[in-house]
Amino acid sequence: MQFGSARSLAVVIAAVAVLLASCNMSRTTSAPAGIGREVFDGQFAFVVTHVETSPTFDHTRAQGVYLVVSMAVRNVGKDPQFFVWGAQQLKDSTGRMYSARFMDPPRIGDVGDSIDPGLQVSVRLAFDVPDARSTEIVLHDSPSSGGVAVKLKRPEPASPPQGGSSSG
């Protein structure tokens, strides 16, 4: 009878160990990448290259301000893939989400917004937001994909070293 109890205890300990190990694995999710870092969602690799604000975009005045995100989009898959610019979302510091309003260029190719395998295009997306406090962009391979977040804030410049200055 004690042998059965020891076996049951071993099974419980093993189950707890597996559970704890899987919990630790879920904690290793990385923070969103930043400007200049390549990220992947589905068949696309994205690199956000520049972020700026403007009161207008393509001769259209913003209701708030346009946050314009420049990026490279590369098809890393084996088939042509449509780039759905309206599926790209901007997230602000309060958690509100905004969809892209415009894309420059307005079309990627002669047959629509399809990117062939191995090819890369550069686009600018304009988001009309009430203020420029957007914290990240969530980039999508398709409207139904999970998306990948990219932080839009550039790192602060390093402060000068503190210490004694020499005089004289």
mmCIF file of N, CA and C in Angstrom, residues 52-57 61-69 125-132:
data_model
loop_
_atom_site.group_PDB
_atom_site.id
_atom_site.type_symbol
_atom_site.label_atom_id
_atom_site.label_comp_id
_atom_site.label_asym_id
_atom_site.label_seq_id
_atom_site.Cartn_x
_atom_site.Cartn_y
_atom_site.Cartn_z
ATOM 1 N N GLU A 52 7.158 59.974 -37.800
ATOM 2 C CA GLU A 52 7.063 61.430 -37.753
ATOM 3 C C GLU A 52 5.600 61.843 -37.624
ATOM 4 N N THR A 53 5.369 63.092 -37.263
ATOM 5 C CA THR A 53 4.007 63.618 -37.191
ATOM 6 C C THR A 53 3.844 64.702 -38.245
ATOM 7 N N SER A 54 2.590 64.891 -38.675
ATOM 8 C CA SER A 54 2.293 65.908 -39.676
ATOM 9 C C SER A 54 0.820 66.296 -39.565
ATOM 10 N N PRO A 55 0.484 67.575 -39.802
ATOM 11 C CA PRO A 55 -0.927 67.970 -39.788
ATOM 12 C C PRO A 55 -1.658 67.524 -41.050
ATOM 13 N N THR A 56 -0.899 67.223 -42.133
ATOM 14 C CA THR A 56 -1.512 66.769 -43.384
ATOM 15 C C THR A 56 -0.764 65.546 -43.915
ATOM 16 N N PHE A 57 -1.467 64.799 -44.773
ATOM 17 C CA PHE A 57 -0.860 63.666 -45.470
ATOM 18 C C PHE A 57 -1.532 63.587 -46.826
ATOM 19 N N ARG A 61 -6.023 67.056 -44.546
ATOM 20 C CA ARG A 61 -5.778 67.528 -43.186
ATOM 21 C C ARG A 61 -6.303 66.505 -42.188
ATOM 22 N N ALA A 62 -5.518 66.264 -41.153
ATOM 23 C CA ALA A 62 -5.904 65.320 -40.094
ATOM 24 C C ALA A 62 -6.946 65.957 -39.181
ATOM 25 N N GLN A 63 -7.799 65.121 -38.606
ATOM 26 C CA GLN A 63 -8.717 65.610 -37.574
ATOM 27 C C GLN A 63 -7.930 65.903 -36.306
ATOM 28 N N GLY A 64 -6.920 65.093 -36.040
ATOM 29 C CA GLY A 64 -6.012 65.297 -34.913
ATOM 30 C C GLY A 64 -4.645 65.631 -35.475
ATOM 31 N N VAL A 65 -3.786 64.622 -35.513
ATOM 32 C CA VAL A 65 -2.465 64.747 -36.129
ATOM 33 C C VAL A 65 -2.162 63.404 -36.794
ATOM 34 N N TYR A 66 -1.505 63.445 -37.946
ATOM 35 C CA TYR A 66 -1.098 62.194 -38.576
ATOM 36 C C TYR A 66 0.214 61.733 -37.962
ATOM 37 N N LEU A 67 0.213 60.502 -37.503
ATOM 38 C CA LEU A 67 1.456 59.855 -37.112
ATOM 39 C C LEU A 67 1.819 58.983 -38.308
ATOM 40 N N VAL A 68 2.931 59.284 -38.949
ATOM 41 C CA VAL A 68 3.326 58.607 -40.182
ATOM 42 C C VAL A 68 4.460 57.642 -39.860
ATOM 43 N N VAL A 69 4.208 56.358 -40.131
ATOM 44 C CA VAL A 69 5.171 55.298 -39.831
ATOM 45 C C VAL A 69 5.722 54.770 -41.153
ATOM 46 N N LEU A 125 2.662 54.548 -43.679
ATOM 47 C CA LEU A 125 1.270 54.480 -43.242
ATOM 48 C C LEU A 125 0.967 55.702 -42.395
ATOM 49 N N ALA A 126 -0.194 56.321 -42.640
ATOM 50 C CA ALA A 126 -0.603 57.498 -41.879
ATOM 51 C C ALA A 126 -1.789 57.133 -40.991
ATOM 52 N N PHE A 127 -1.656 57.423 -39.706
ATOM 53 C CA PHE A 127 -2.701 57.177 -38.715
ATOM 54 C C PHE A 127 -3.178 58.526 -38.190
ATOM 55 N N ASP A 128 -4.488 58.777 -38.241
ATOM 56 C CA ASP A 128 -5.059 60.019 -37.716
ATOM 57 C C ASP A 128 -5.377 59.791 -36.243
ATOM 58 N N VAL A 129 -4.622 60.443 -35.365
ATOM 59 C CA VAL A 129 -4.769 60.227 -33.918
ATOM 60 C C VAL A 129 -4.998 61.569 -33.225
ATOM 61 N N PRO A 130 -5.671 61.560 -32.055
ATOM 62 C CA PRO A 130 -5.928 62.817 -31.352
ATOM 63 C C PRO A 130 -4.666 63.477 -30.814
ATOM 64 N N ASP A 131 -3.642 62.716 -30.550
ATOM 65 C CA ASP A 131 -2.368 63.269 -30.096
ATOM 66 C C ASP A 131 -1.264 62.325 -30.541
ATOM 67 N N ALA A 132 -0.045 62.699 -30.330
ATOM 68 C CA ALA A 132 1.077 61.898 -30.830
ATOM 69 C C ALA A 132 1.661 61.000 -29.758
#
